[in-house]
Tab-separated table of C-alpha atoms in Angstrom:
chain	number	residue	atom	x	y	z
A	1	ARG	CA	-171.291	-108.667	-48.515
A	2	PRO	CA	-169.132	-108.146	-51.929
A	3	PRO	CA	-170.613	-107.784	-55.687
A	4	ALA	CA	-169.726	-111.927	-55.851
A	5	VAL	CA	-171.398	-114.162	-54.563
A	6	ARG	CA	-170.884	-115.503	-51.447
A	7	ARG	CA	-170.796	-118.824	-52.613
A	8	ALA	CA	-175.885	-128.406	-87.945
A	9	SER	CA	-174.798	-129.721	-84.101
A	10	PRO	CA	-173.573	-129.480	-81.052
A	11	PRO	CA	-169.623	-131.014	-80.126
A	12	ARG	CA	-169.997	-134.850	-78.482
A	13	LEU	CA	-168.580	-133.803	-74.947
A	14	PRO	CA	-167.385	-136.921	-72.553
A	15	GLY	CA	-168.192	-137.495	-69.208
A	16	LEU	CA	-169.845	-134.958	-66.529
A	17	MET	CA	-170.699	-132.653	-70.337
A	18	GLY	CA	-171.935	-135.596	-72.760
A	19	ALA	CA	-174.777	-136.286	-69.401
A	20	LEU	CA	-175.773	-133.009	-68.948
A	21	HIS	CA	-177.027	-132.300	-72.661
A	22	TRP	CA	-180.337	-133.648	-70.893
A	23	ALA	CA	-183.286	-134.087	-73.082
A	24	CYS	CA	-185.537	-132.308	-69.988
A	25	LEU	CA	-184.651	-128.918	-71.308
A	26	ALA	CA	-187.793	-129.633	-73.479
A	27	ALA	CA	-189.458	-128.595	-69.738
A	28	VAL	CA	-188.255	-125.108	-70.061
A	29	ALA	CA	-191.076	-123.009	-70.942
A	30	ALA	CA	-190.317	-118.979	-72.000
A	31	VAL	CA	-192.441	-116.441	-69.965
A	32	GLY	CA	-192.782	-112.691	-69.993
A	33	ARG	CA	-190.804	-111.745	-72.177
A	34	GLY	CA	-189.470	-114.929	-73.369
A	35	ILE	CA	-185.882	-115.668	-71.493
A	36	PRO	CA	-185.871	-119.388	-70.748
A	37	THR	CA	-187.768	-120.278	-67.017
A	38	ALA	CA	-189.321	-123.297	-64.805
A	39	LYS	CA	-191.669	-124.459	-62.758
A	40	ASP	CA	-190.052	-126.208	-59.314
A	41	GLY	CA	-189.622	-129.451	-59.701
A	42	GLU	CA	-189.194	-129.727	-63.810
A	43	LEU	CA	-185.775	-129.405	-63.742
A	44	PRO	CA	-183.779	-132.519	-62.728
A	45	LEU	CA	-180.681	-131.910	-59.620
A	46	ARG	CA	-177.926	-130.932	-61.805
A	47	ALA	CA	-179.746	-128.465	-63.554
A	48	ASN	CA	-181.350	-127.061	-60.183
A	49	LEU	CA	-178.693	-125.809	-58.417
A	50	ALA	CA	-178.673	-121.775	-58.765
A	51	SER	CA	-175.889	-120.285	-60.150
A	52	LYS	CA	-173.703	-123.624	-59.322
A	53	THR	CA	-175.994	-124.729	-62.059
A	54	PRO	CA	-173.565	-125.901	-65.055
A	55	TYR	CA	-174.412	-124.778	-68.577
A	56	HIS	CA	-176.972	-126.721	-70.993
A	57	PRO	CA	-177.376	-125.789	-73.820
A	58	PRO	CA	-181.362	-126.192	-75.141
A	59	ARG	CA	-181.347	-129.621	-78.061
A	60	GLU	CA	-181.897	-126.176	-81.007
A	61	ARG	CA	-180.232	-122.672	-80.290
A	62	SER	CA	-183.520	-121.380	-82.364
A	63	SER	CA	-186.830	-121.765	-82.977
A	64	GLN	CA	-186.786	-119.181	-85.654
A	65	PRO	CA	-185.844	-119.293	-89.540
A	66	TRP	CA	-184.171	-116.636	-90.065
A	67	PRO	CA	-186.135	-113.783	-91.499
A	68	ALA	CA	-185.603	-114.368	-96.199
A	69	GLY	CA	-183.589	-112.824	-97.560
A	70	CYS	CA	-181.699	-111.976	-94.593
A	71	ALA	CA	-178.264	-112.432	-93.270
A	72	PRO	CA	-176.084	-112.848	-90.102
A	73	VAL	CA	-173.048	-109.847	-90.214
A	74	HIS	CA	-171.723	-109.310	-86.680
A	75	THR	CA	-172.341	-111.184	-83.168
A	76	ASN	CA	-172.684	-108.950	-79.716
A	77	LEU	CA	-172.080	-111.339	-77.085
A	78	ILE	CA	-172.064	-111.012	-73.410
A	79	LEU	CA	-171.500	-114.366	-71.416
A	80	ARG	CA	-170.723	-115.107	-67.765
A	81	HIS	CA	-167.765	-117.508	-67.370
A	82	GLY	CA	-167.421	-120.871	-67.197
A	83	ALA	CA	-167.520	-123.358	-64.564
A	84	ARG	CA	-165.269	-122.612	-61.639
A	85	LEU	CA	-163.993	-123.584	-58.246
A	86	PRO	CA	-165.468	-121.733	-54.968
A	87	GLY	CA	-163.540	-119.712	-53.101
A	88	ALA	CA	-160.812	-120.464	-49.782
A	89	ASP	CA	-164.124	-119.904	-47.818
A	90	ASP	CA	-166.425	-121.743	-49.175
A	91	MET	CA	-163.590	-125.003	-49.373
A	92	ASP	CA	-163.221	-123.721	-45.492
A	93	ASP	CA	-166.805	-124.006	-44.995
A	94	MET	CA	-167.019	-127.297	-46.777
A	95	ASN	CA	-164.421	-128.513	-45.080
A	96	GLN	CA	-165.596	-128.082	-41.570
A	97	LEU	CA	-168.807	-129.263	-42.182
A	98	ALA	CA	-167.761	-132.331	-43.090
A	99	GLN	CA	-165.720	-132.633	-39.905
A	100	ARG	CA	-168.525	-131.923	-37.959
A	101	LEU	CA	-171.186	-134.277	-39.421
A	102	ALA	CA	-168.517	-136.908	-39.225
A	103	ALA	CA	-168.067	-136.546	-35.105
A	104	ILE	CA	-172.686	-136.883	-34.580
A	105	PRO	CA	-172.678	-140.677	-33.131
A	106	GLU	CA	-176.249	-140.444	-34.493
A	107	ARG	CA	-174.585	-140.855	-37.920
A	108	SER	CA	-175.720	-143.057	-40.540
A	109	ALA	CA	-173.071	-145.148	-41.660
A	110	SER	CA	-173.610	-144.682	-44.896
A	111	TYR	CA	-171.789	-141.046	-44.667
A	112	ASP	CA	-169.074	-142.593	-43.168
A	113	TRP	CA	-166.978	-140.949	-46.183
A	114	LEU	CA	-167.462	-137.190	-43.930
A	115	ALA	CA	-164.703	-138.601	-41.954
A	116	SER	CA	-162.216	-138.333	-45.193
A	117	TRP	CA	-163.136	-136.016	-46.858
A	118	VAL	CA	-161.329	-132.803	-47.625
A	119	PHE	CA	-162.767	-130.331	-50.295
A	120	PRO	CA	-160.507	-132.171	-53.552
A	121	TYR	CA	-158.374	-128.412	-55.070
A	122	PRO	CA	-155.949	-126.836	-52.784
A	123	SER	CA	-157.848	-123.523	-51.716
A	124	GLU	CA	-154.544	-121.642	-53.339
A	125	GLN	CA	-156.698	-123.189	-56.691
A	126	GLU	CA	-159.430	-120.514	-55.704
A	127	ASP	CA	-162.226	-119.377	-58.107
A	128	LEU	CA	-160.087	-121.132	-61.120
A	129	LEU	CA	-161.859	-122.651	-64.230
A	130	THR	CA	-162.204	-125.864	-64.498
A	131	THR	CA	-162.068	-128.730	-67.184
A	132	VAL	CA	-165.935	-128.687	-67.689
A	133	GLY	CA	-166.297	-124.216	-67.512
A	134	MET	CA	-163.380	-124.757	-70.939
A	135	ARG	CA	-166.225	-127.543	-72.439
A	136	GLU	CA	-169.228	-125.302	-71.307
A	137	HIS	CA	-167.469	-122.579	-73.383
A	138	ALA	CA	-165.838	-124.748	-76.673
A	139	GLY	CA	-169.338	-125.729	-77.065
A	140	LEU	CA	-170.716	-122.480	-77.342
A	141	GLY	CA	-168.231	-121.226	-79.559
A	142	GLU	CA	-168.841	-124.461	-81.881
A	143	ARG	CA	-172.170	-123.604	-81.311
A	144	PHE	CA	-172.040	-120.262	-83.024
A	145	ARG	CA	-169.475	-121.021	-85.566
A	146	LEU	CA	-172.128	-123.852	-86.738
A	147	THR	CA	-174.899	-120.721	-86.369
A	148	TYR	CA	-173.269	-117.958	-87.780
A	149	GLY	CA	-169.658	-119.257	-88.566
A	150	GLU	CA	-170.892	-117.207	-92.003
A	151	SER	CA	-170.352	-113.764	-90.890
A	152	PHE	CA	-167.076	-114.990	-88.817
A	153	PRO	CA	-164.173	-113.255	-91.245
A	154	ASP	CA	-160.365	-114.445	-91.196
A	155	TYR	CA	-159.270	-113.091	-87.843
A	156	SER	CA	-157.220	-110.350	-86.963
A	157	PRO	CA	-157.128	-107.968	-84.148
A	158	LEU	CA	-158.494	-104.859	-86.268
A	159	THR	CA	-162.090	-107.106	-86.706
A	160	TYR	CA	-162.493	-109.040	-83.938
A	161	ASP	CA	-162.925	-106.942	-80.144
A	162	ILE	CA	-162.510	-109.166	-78.302
A	163	ARG	CA	-162.844	-108.356	-73.970
A	164	HIS	CA	-162.403	-110.441	-70.269
A	165	THR	CA	-162.579	-108.725	-67.302
A	166	CYS	CA	-158.818	-108.973	-65.450
A	167	LYS	CA	-160.014	-112.354	-63.794
A	168	SER	CA	-158.285	-115.638	-65.229
A	169	ARG	CA	-161.810	-117.351	-65.403
A	170	THR	CA	-162.974	-115.387	-67.659
A	171	GLY	CA	-160.181	-115.418	-69.760
A	172	ARG	CA	-159.139	-118.921	-70.106
A	173	SER	CA	-163.389	-119.214	-71.017
A	174	GLY	CA	-162.545	-116.590	-73.621
A	175	ALA	CA	-159.957	-118.969	-74.802
A	176	SER	CA	-162.347	-121.572	-73.991
A	177	PHE	CA	-164.643	-120.181	-76.884
A	178	VAL	CA	-162.704	-118.839	-79.207
A	179	SER	CA	-160.659	-122.798	-79.730
A	180	THR	CA	-163.409	-123.512	-81.246
A	181	ALA	CA	-165.560	-120.379	-82.631
A	182	LEU	CA	-162.474	-119.912	-85.166
A	183	ALA	CA	-160.796	-123.477	-85.620
A	184	GLY	CA	-159.476	-122.802	-89.150
A	185	SER	CA	-160.121	-119.492	-88.836
A	186	GLY	CA	-156.929	-117.089	-91.299
A	187	THR	CA	-154.366	-119.813	-89.477
A	188	ASP	CA	-150.662	-119.607	-91.646
A	189	ALA	CA	-150.801	-124.890	-92.772
A	190	ALA	CA	-146.925	-123.746	-91.500
A	191	LEU	CA	-147.168	-122.775	-88.322
A	192	GLY	CA	-149.136	-125.664	-87.449
A	193	MET	CA	-151.834	-123.920	-85.036
A	194	ALA	CA	-155.824	-125.199	-85.457
A	195	VAL	CA	-156.480	-122.463	-84.081
A	196	PRO	CA	-155.255	-118.619	-84.273
A	197	PRO	CA	-153.353	-116.631	-82.340
A	198	VAL	CA	-155.930	-113.895	-80.918
A	199	PHE	CA	-155.258	-110.664	-79.131
A	200	MET	CA	-158.436	-110.532	-75.908
A	201	SER	CA	-158.122	-106.537	-73.761
A	202	GLN	CA	-158.638	-106.145	-69.553
A	203	GLU	CA	-158.858	-103.556	-68.001
A	204	SER	CA	-158.559	-103.816	-64.168
A	205	ASP	CA	-161.159	-104.127	-62.343
A	206	ASN	CA	-161.033	-100.032	-60.884
A	207	GLU	CA	-160.867	-99.069	-64.204
A	208	ASP	CA	-163.935	-101.133	-65.881
A	209	SER	CA	-166.847	-99.305	-65.948
A	210	VAL	CA	-168.162	-101.521	-69.085
A	211	LEU	CA	-167.448	-104.753	-67.484
A	212	ARG	CA	-167.316	-103.889	-63.957
A	213	PHE	CA	-169.548	-101.491	-63.079
A	214	LEU	CA	-170.738	-102.980	-59.841
A	215	HIS	CA	-167.148	-101.940	-58.588
A	216	ASN	CA	-166.705	-98.847	-59.504
A	217	CYS	CA	-170.126	-97.781	-57.139
A	218	PRO	CA	-170.263	-95.915	-54.606
A	219	ALA	CA	-174.132	-95.627	-54.746
A	220	TYR	CA	-174.386	-99.177	-55.054
A	221	SER	CA	-172.017	-100.201	-51.955
A	222	ALA	CA	-173.723	-98.432	-50.440
A	223	ALA	CA	-177.595	-99.512	-50.863
A	224	VAL	CA	-176.449	-103.042	-51.404
A	225	THR	CA	-173.139	-104.359	-50.015
A	226	ASP	CA	-172.642	-101.654	-47.235
A	227	ASN	CA	-176.032	-102.832	-46.472
A	228	ALA	CA	-177.945	-105.220	-43.791
A	229	THR	CA	-181.174	-104.180	-43.850
A	230	ALA	CA	-181.311	-104.389	-48.375
A	231	TYR	CA	-180.829	-108.547	-47.174
A	232	ALA	CA	-184.062	-108.282	-44.580
A	233	GLU	CA	-186.346	-110.768	-46.961
A	234	TYR	CA	-183.705	-112.177	-47.844
A	235	ASP	CA	-182.996	-112.971	-44.022
A	236	LYS	CA	-186.417	-113.251	-43.163
A	237	PHE	CA	-186.464	-116.552	-45.230
A	238	LEU	CA	-183.113	-118.187	-43.979
A	239	SER	CA	-185.607	-117.992	-40.461
A	240	GLY	CA	-188.319	-119.756	-42.077
A	241	PRO	CA	-189.859	-122.471	-42.512
A	242	ASP	CA	-188.826	-124.396	-45.333
A	243	MET	CA	-184.860	-123.481	-44.659
A	244	ALA	CA	-186.264	-125.168	-41.607
A	245	ALA	CA	-187.691	-128.200	-43.056
A	246	ALA	CA	-184.694	-128.526	-45.111
A	247	ALA	CA	-183.028	-127.965	-42.498
A	248	SER	CA	-185.109	-130.842	-40.595
A	249	ALA	CA	-184.510	-133.268	-43.599
A	250	ALA	CA	-181.658	-133.679	-44.306
A	251	ALA	CA	-181.105	-134.063	-40.475
A	252	ALA	CA	-183.461	-137.318	-40.586
A	253	ILE	CA	-181.535	-138.439	-43.533
A	254	LEU	CA	-178.121	-138.381	-41.788
A	255	THR	CA	-179.200	-140.408	-39.013
A	256	ASP	CA	-181.332	-142.819	-40.603
A	257	GLY	CA	-184.620	-140.794	-38.970
A	258	LYS	CA	-182.635	-140.419	-35.146
A	259	VAL	CA	-182.451	-136.403	-34.758
A	260	SER	CA	-184.421	-133.702	-36.918
A	261	THR	CA	-183.479	-130.910	-35.258
A	262	GLY	CA	-180.302	-128.845	-34.341
A	263	LEU	CA	-178.057	-130.970	-35.885
A	264	LEU	CA	-178.337	-128.636	-38.778
A	265	SER	CA	-178.250	-124.507	-40.193
A	266	SER	CA	-179.564	-122.797	-42.626
A	267	ASP	CA	-176.133	-121.157	-43.104
A	268	ASP	CA	-174.857	-125.052	-42.760
A	269	MET	CA	-177.613	-126.269	-45.322
A	270	LEU	CA	-176.253	-123.606	-47.825
A	271	THR	CA	-172.548	-125.360	-47.665
A	272	VAL	CA	-174.332	-128.567	-47.856
A	273	PHE	CA	-175.594	-127.486	-51.751
A	274	ALA	CA	-172.713	-125.669	-52.385
A	275	ALA	CA	-170.726	-129.017	-51.766
A	276	CYS	CA	-173.258	-131.083	-53.907
A	277	ALA	CA	-173.410	-128.288	-56.731
A	278	TYR	CA	-169.968	-128.658	-56.659
A	279	ASP	CA	-169.841	-132.792	-56.048
A	280	VAL	CA	-172.320	-132.662	-59.624
A	281	GLN	CA	-169.360	-130.655	-61.133
A	282	LEU	CA	-166.422	-132.281	-60.201
A	283	GLU	CA	-167.097	-135.691	-60.368
A	284	SER	CA	-170.804	-135.822	-62.029
A	285	THR	CA	-171.988	-137.324	-58.280
A	286	GLU	CA	-175.544	-137.283	-56.519
A	287	ALA	CA	-174.772	-139.792	-54.155
A	288	ARG	CA	-173.013	-137.900	-51.587
A	289	TRP	CA	-173.704	-133.706	-50.397
A	290	CYS	CA	-176.867	-134.267	-52.621
A	291	SER	CA	-178.052	-137.342	-50.890
A	292	LEU	CA	-179.116	-135.298	-48.177
A	293	LEU	CA	-181.601	-133.413	-49.673
A	294	ASP	CA	-185.041	-134.224	-50.698
A	295	ASP	CA	-186.957	-132.261	-53.569
A	296	GLY	CA	-188.004	-130.368	-50.280
A	297	ALA	CA	-184.306	-128.526	-49.813
A	298	VAL	CA	-184.217	-128.860	-53.227
A	299	ASN	CA	-186.545	-125.645	-53.675
A	300	ALA	CA	-185.744	-123.472	-51.117
A	301	LEU	CA	-182.650	-123.998	-51.451
A	302	ASN	CA	-182.832	-123.046	-55.080
A	303	TYR	CA	-185.508	-120.107	-53.622
A	304	ALA	CA	-182.708	-118.739	-51.321
A	305	ASN	CA	-180.002	-117.939	-53.042
A	306	ASP	CA	-182.196	-116.465	-55.886
A	307	LEU	CA	-183.260	-114.264	-53.780
A	308	GLU	CA	-180.308	-113.626	-52.487
A	309	ASP	CA	-179.076	-112.624	-55.901
A	310	TRP	CA	-182.321	-110.948	-56.221
A	311	VAL	CA	-181.544	-108.968	-54.348
A	312	GLN	CA	-177.276	-108.925	-55.019
A	313	ARG	CA	-177.654	-108.466	-58.670
A	314	GLY	CA	-181.195	-108.048	-59.682
A	315	PRO	CA	-184.642	-106.472	-59.783
A	316	ALA	CA	-184.418	-105.599	-55.578
A	317	VAL	CA	-182.437	-102.083	-55.669
A	318	PRO	CA	-183.203	-100.032	-58.700
A	319	VAL	CA	-179.709	-98.971	-58.506
A	320	THR	CA	-178.031	-102.184	-59.225
A	321	SER	CA	-179.714	-102.152	-62.992
A	322	ARG	CA	-179.259	-99.175	-64.177
A	323	ALA	CA	-174.745	-99.587	-63.239
A	324	ALA	CA	-175.206	-101.427	-66.489
A	325	THR	CA	-176.234	-98.389	-68.718
A	326	LEU	CA	-172.693	-97.378	-70.287
A	327	LEU	CA	-172.531	-101.780	-70.919
A	328	LEU	CA	-175.836	-101.156	-72.700
A	329	ALA	CA	-174.984	-97.872	-74.087
A	330	ASP	CA	-172.110	-100.239	-75.429
A	331	VAL	CA	-173.871	-102.961	-77.560
A	332	LEU	CA	-175.566	-100.452	-79.374
A	333	GLY	CA	-172.981	-98.574	-80.309
A	334	THR	CA	-170.747	-101.884	-81.738
A	335	LEU	CA	-174.267	-102.987	-83.558
A	336	ARG	CA	-174.985	-99.162	-84.782
A	337	ALA	CA	-171.517	-99.252	-85.697
A	338	ALA	CA	-171.297	-102.730	-87.418
A	339	ALA	CA	-174.692	-101.602	-89.486
A	340	ALA	CA	-172.651	-98.431	-90.719
A	341	GLY	CA	-169.861	-100.456	-91.436
A	342	GLY	CA	-166.832	-98.562	-92.669
A	343	ALA	CA	-162.894	-97.811	-90.977
A	344	GLY	CA	-163.090	-99.034	-87.005
A	345	ALA	CA	-166.638	-100.621	-86.359
A	346	ALA	CA	-165.554	-105.116	-85.723
A	347	ALA	CA	-167.446	-107.285	-86.997
A	348	HIS	CA	-167.903	-109.491	-83.857
A	349	VAL	CA	-167.677	-108.368	-79.671
A	350	TRP	CA	-167.939	-110.567	-77.541
A	351	ARG	CA	-167.302	-110.392	-74.046
A	352	PHE	CA	-166.180	-112.277	-71.521
A	353	ALA	CA	-167.883	-111.721	-67.295
A	354	HIS	CA	-168.667	-112.363	-64.436
A	355	ASP	CA	-172.882	-113.487	-63.360
A	356	SER	CA	-172.443	-109.675	-61.734
A	357	THR	CA	-172.760	-108.627	-65.292
A	358	LEU	CA	-175.177	-110.095	-67.511
A	359	LEU	CA	-177.536	-110.036	-64.414
A	360	PRO	CA	-177.781	-106.840	-64.098
A	361	LEU	CA	-177.596	-105.831	-67.875
A	362	ALA	CA	-180.581	-108.089	-67.891
A	363	THR	CA	-183.023	-106.771	-65.260
A	364	LEU	CA	-181.835	-103.013	-67.159
A	365	LEU	CA	-182.926	-104.812	-70.825
A	366	GLY	CA	-186.839	-105.669	-69.120
A	367	LEU	CA	-186.665	-109.961	-69.203
A	368	PHE	CA	-188.152	-109.956	-65.807
A	369	ASP	CA	-190.212	-106.716	-65.889
A	370	GLY	CA	-193.861	-108.097	-65.205
A	371	GLY	CA	-192.488	-111.317	-62.955
A	372	GLN	CA	-193.508	-111.326	-59.500
A	373	PRO	CA	-191.043	-110.129	-56.598
A	374	LEU	CA	-188.852	-112.173	-54.628
A	375	THR	CA	-190.029	-112.014	-50.555
A	376	GLY	CA	-188.867	-113.517	-47.747
A	377	GLU	CA	-192.926	-114.937	-47.103
A	378	ALA	CA	-192.700	-118.214	-49.311
A	379	ILE	CA	-191.582	-119.519	-52.509
A	380	VAL	CA	-192.509	-118.351	-55.969
A	381	PRO	CA	-192.765	-121.842	-58.394
A	382	ASP	CA	-193.160	-120.261	-60.899
A	383	ARG	CA	-191.009	-117.358	-60.944
A	384	ALA	CA	-188.904	-115.985	-64.326
A	385	PHE	CA	-186.032	-115.137	-62.361
A	386	ARG	CA	-184.261	-118.510	-61.702
A	387	THR	CA	-180.762	-117.589	-61.507
A	388	SER	CA	-180.329	-121.502	-62.616
A	389	ILE	CA	-180.994	-121.249	-65.429
A	390	VAL	CA	-180.496	-116.858	-66.217
A	391	THR	CA	-176.914	-117.273	-64.165
A	392	SER	CA	-175.961	-120.266	-64.773
A	393	PHE	CA	-172.408	-120.686	-65.815
A	394	ALA	CA	-172.246	-120.033	-69.621
A	395	ALA	CA	-174.965	-118.049	-69.148
A	396	ASN	CA	-175.235	-115.667	-72.079
A	397	ALA	CA	-176.511	-113.552	-74.407
A	398	ALA	CA	-176.592	-112.431	-78.117
A	399	PHE	CA	-177.176	-109.963	-80.131
A	400	VAL	CA	-177.399	-110.688	-83.984
A	401	LEU	CA	-177.301	-108.396	-87.126
A	402	PHE	CA	-178.479	-109.559	-89.613
A	403	GLU	CA	-178.095	-107.670	-93.176
A	404	CYS	CA	-181.550	-108.102	-95.638
A	405	GLY	CA	-182.217	-105.981	-99.655
A	406	GLY	CA	-182.378	-102.773	-99.829
A	407	GLY	CA	-180.121	-101.380	-96.469
A	408	GLU	CA	-182.440	-102.793	-94.042
A	409	HIS	CA	-180.979	-104.624	-90.894
A	410	LEU	CA	-182.576	-106.567	-88.363
A	411	VAL	CA	-181.567	-107.702	-84.893
A	412	GLY	CA	-182.597	-111.053	-83.224
A	413	PHE	CA	-181.673	-111.182	-79.101
A	414	GLN	CA	-181.335	-114.801	-77.477
A	415	TYR	CA	-180.836	-115.336	-74.902
A	416	ASN	CA	-179.091	-118.569	-73.754
A	417	GLU	CA	-179.636	-119.772	-76.886
A	418	VAL	CA	-183.124	-119.352	-76.798
A	419	ASP	CA	-184.720	-116.599	-79.115
A	420	SER	CA	-186.645	-114.435	-76.229
A	421	VAL	CA	-188.503	-110.598	-77.088
A	422	LEU	CA	-186.958	-107.028	-75.994
A	423	PRO	CA	-188.746	-104.532	-74.320
A	424	GLY	CA	-189.869	-102.150	-77.393
A	425	CYS	CA	-189.739	-105.017	-80.144
A	426	GLU	CA	-193.089	-107.348	-79.336
A	427	ASP	CA	-194.969	-105.770	-82.390
A	428	HIS	CA	-191.439	-106.795	-84.629
A	429	GLY	CA	-191.119	-110.565	-82.734
A	430	ASN	CA	-187.174	-112.342	-82.757
A	431	TYR	CA	-185.902	-110.240	-85.191
A	432	CYS	CA	-186.567	-106.558	-85.166
A	433	PRO	CA	-185.422	-103.703	-86.660
A	434	LEU	CA	-182.145	-101.963	-85.528
A	435	ASP	CA	-183.337	-98.236	-85.430
A	436	VAL	CA	-186.230	-100.199	-83.357
A	437	LEU	CA	-184.308	-101.460	-80.960
A	438	LEU	CA	-181.578	-98.801	-80.506
A	439	GLU	CA	-184.457	-96.531	-79.530
A	440	ALA	CA	-186.355	-98.588	-77.864
A	441	LEU	CA	-183.526	-98.520	-75.578
A	442	SER	CA	-181.932	-95.442	-76.000
A	443	GLU	CA	-182.367	-93.719	-72.616
A	444	ARG	CA	-181.711	-97.098	-71.095
A	445	ALA	CA	-178.111	-96.843	-72.591
A	446	SER	CA	-177.866	-92.779	-72.146
A	447	LEU	CA	-178.089	-92.666	-68.212
A	448	ASP	CA	-174.938	-90.855	-66.833
A	449	TYR	CA	-173.726	-93.236	-65.245
A	450	GLY	CA	-171.914	-90.845	-62.389
A	451	SER	CA	-175.339	-89.895	-61.910
A	452	VAL	CA	-176.899	-93.258	-62.200
A	453	CYS	CA	-173.732	-94.155	-59.032
A	454	GLY	CA	-173.680	-91.247	-56.918
A	455	GLY	CA	-177.057	-91.671	-56.232
A	456	ALA	CA	-178.908	-89.541	-58.145
A	457	CYS	CA	-181.197	-90.615	-61.508
A	458	GLU	CA	-184.356	-89.781	-62.728
A	459	CYS	CA	-185.875	-92.888	-64.903
A	460	ASP	CA	-188.893	-92.648	-66.083
A	461	TRP	CA	-189.604	-96.101	-67.676
A	462	ALA	CA	-189.028	-98.238	-63.946
């Protein structure tokens, strides 16, 4: 299994994104260190599609006012790319399953559409950013500008450090974000440009140990990617009663109750769930693939995907999060430089990457500390580790530096635009003194990446 999964007010956005500005986010609670989460049954289907969930902004970006006498001077962001198309193998799986289900004699007439259904994009466009993904990041950029725009100087490549990985979906997500975040910034009216041309840097995957650290980590490959036993709990869940019940329910729906066993495997159900997610994203419909999923199936399939990511990108194997040490060091180093000022300090650092970047960083930060481990025995309904929220498309983490009187600097942290408290900052709440934050995270940010990825790391905090 490769590191990529196998499978003011915000702008008014049309179509699907307008519909996704959903009122149910009020049900999302903050647990643990403040990372937003929810319980089974609290989220509508279109907001409950594991890591393929479109991004849902909160009603209000921040639940707390800024500290008196302080103003934002620097934003430091890590963002997952927006909604994308599936890989070619996933497209093929969906097409083959549609053909197989269409040929079932007992199939209900309401599923006649299966006979002619094919994934609506060619395999040559695999993994490309979609219009929904562009809108997600344009919305994010607009909200960040409305909230922190007073700290945005006119654009210059000397003051904005904007990076993405070598995948087009991250670069185009960055371009979408910039199109609204920097609208009207330093433009030359004679050019007729609403947004300044910006420089975004990238490195090849095999040279990028800051944003693509898992791709360059032999210890991770040995412990996770090339280690079938690492997925024992995931495999146990796939063969367990919850997935069997999901398959039986889907078979009964497909055949109007004529058949309930033997039609669909656990892998088939994962494909149905993926096809449902892309139906929601691309065509805003739950009437086709999603109609095969009852509430129990939605809960089981979300948990199966969460359990796979728990192993692949989350807390299950320590090397996964420890490999993010260079990224955390980069965040803290650029915060420190921005506070010190002087030549070479970027006013803003924006990084556009992947769930395999953001989720290990969240784990390294301790955002899942104290949470119940995920196992293959049974669904954990109130888990903090819920990928439909923590690594949805366009999921994001923001460190915002505030300058206060007397030379003091505070750091506000938000995950998916919701205030969160970082480890070591519990006594200070949402706005942590910079020196306290640097000290609290110093060990996590100073691991030797070569030693971690060679398999050796002595860490007394995890």
